[in-house]
Coordinates of C-alpha atoms in Angstrom, one line a residue:
X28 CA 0.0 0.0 0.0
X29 CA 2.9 2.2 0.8
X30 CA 4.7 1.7 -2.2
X31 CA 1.9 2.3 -4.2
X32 CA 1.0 6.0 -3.3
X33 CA 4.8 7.1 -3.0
X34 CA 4.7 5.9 -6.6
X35 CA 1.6 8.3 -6.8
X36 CA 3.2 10.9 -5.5
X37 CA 6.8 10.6 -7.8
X38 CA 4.5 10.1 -10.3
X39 CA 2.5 13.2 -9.7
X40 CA 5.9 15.6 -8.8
X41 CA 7.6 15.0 -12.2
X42 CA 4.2 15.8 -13.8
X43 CA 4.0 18.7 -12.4
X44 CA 7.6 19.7 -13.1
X45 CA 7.0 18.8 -16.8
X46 CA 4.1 20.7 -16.9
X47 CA 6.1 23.8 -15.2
X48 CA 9.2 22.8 -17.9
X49 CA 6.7 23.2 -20.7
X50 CA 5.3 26.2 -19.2
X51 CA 8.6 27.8 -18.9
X52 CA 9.7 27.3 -22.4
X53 CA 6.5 28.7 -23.8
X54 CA 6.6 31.4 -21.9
X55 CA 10.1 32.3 -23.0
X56 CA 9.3 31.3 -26.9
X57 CA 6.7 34.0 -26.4
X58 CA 9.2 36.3 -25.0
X59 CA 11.7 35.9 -27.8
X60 CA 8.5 36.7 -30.0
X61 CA 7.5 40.0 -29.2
X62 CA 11.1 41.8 -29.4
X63 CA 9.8 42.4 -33.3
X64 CA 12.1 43.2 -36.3
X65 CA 15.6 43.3 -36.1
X66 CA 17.1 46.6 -36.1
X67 CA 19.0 46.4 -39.7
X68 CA 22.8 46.8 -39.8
X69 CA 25.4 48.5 -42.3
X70 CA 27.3 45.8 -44.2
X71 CA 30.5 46.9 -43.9
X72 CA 33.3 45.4 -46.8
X73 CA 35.9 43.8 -45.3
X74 CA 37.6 42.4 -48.1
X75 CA 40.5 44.9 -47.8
X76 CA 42.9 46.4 -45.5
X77 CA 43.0 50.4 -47.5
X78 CA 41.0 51.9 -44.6
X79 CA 43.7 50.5 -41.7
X80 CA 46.1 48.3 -42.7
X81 CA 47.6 48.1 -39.0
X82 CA 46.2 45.0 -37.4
X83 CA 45.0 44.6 -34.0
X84 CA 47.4 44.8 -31.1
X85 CA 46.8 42.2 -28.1
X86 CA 46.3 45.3 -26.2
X87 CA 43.3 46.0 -28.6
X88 CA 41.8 42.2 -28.8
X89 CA 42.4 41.4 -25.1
X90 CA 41.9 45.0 -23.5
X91 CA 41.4 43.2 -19.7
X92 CA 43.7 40.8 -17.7
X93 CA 41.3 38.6 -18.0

């Protein structure tokens, strides 16, 4: 008899923490959803170095100690 309502209640706990789990995900799908439109960006060409034909200093990639 024991056995069977722990069972019950396992059985009922991970239900309910699926049903929060789907919950959750919906909620943040619907997050994700209402930002709208991308702001759009200026392609940049890249293809050659006549603007600044320095490269990047460590200093200027890794500005932190970290």
């Amino acid at each position: 008899m024991f056995a069977g309502v722990a069972a019950l209640v396992v059985l009922l706990t991970c239900a309910g923490f699926s049903y929060q789990l789907v919950q959750d995900e919906l909620a943040g799908r619907n997050a994700q959803a209402d930002i709208g439109e991308p702001s759009a960006t200026v392609p940049r060409d890249i293809s050659s170095r006549e603007v600044d034909p320095e490269p990047l200093t460590v200093d200027e990639v890794f500005p932190n100690e970290e």
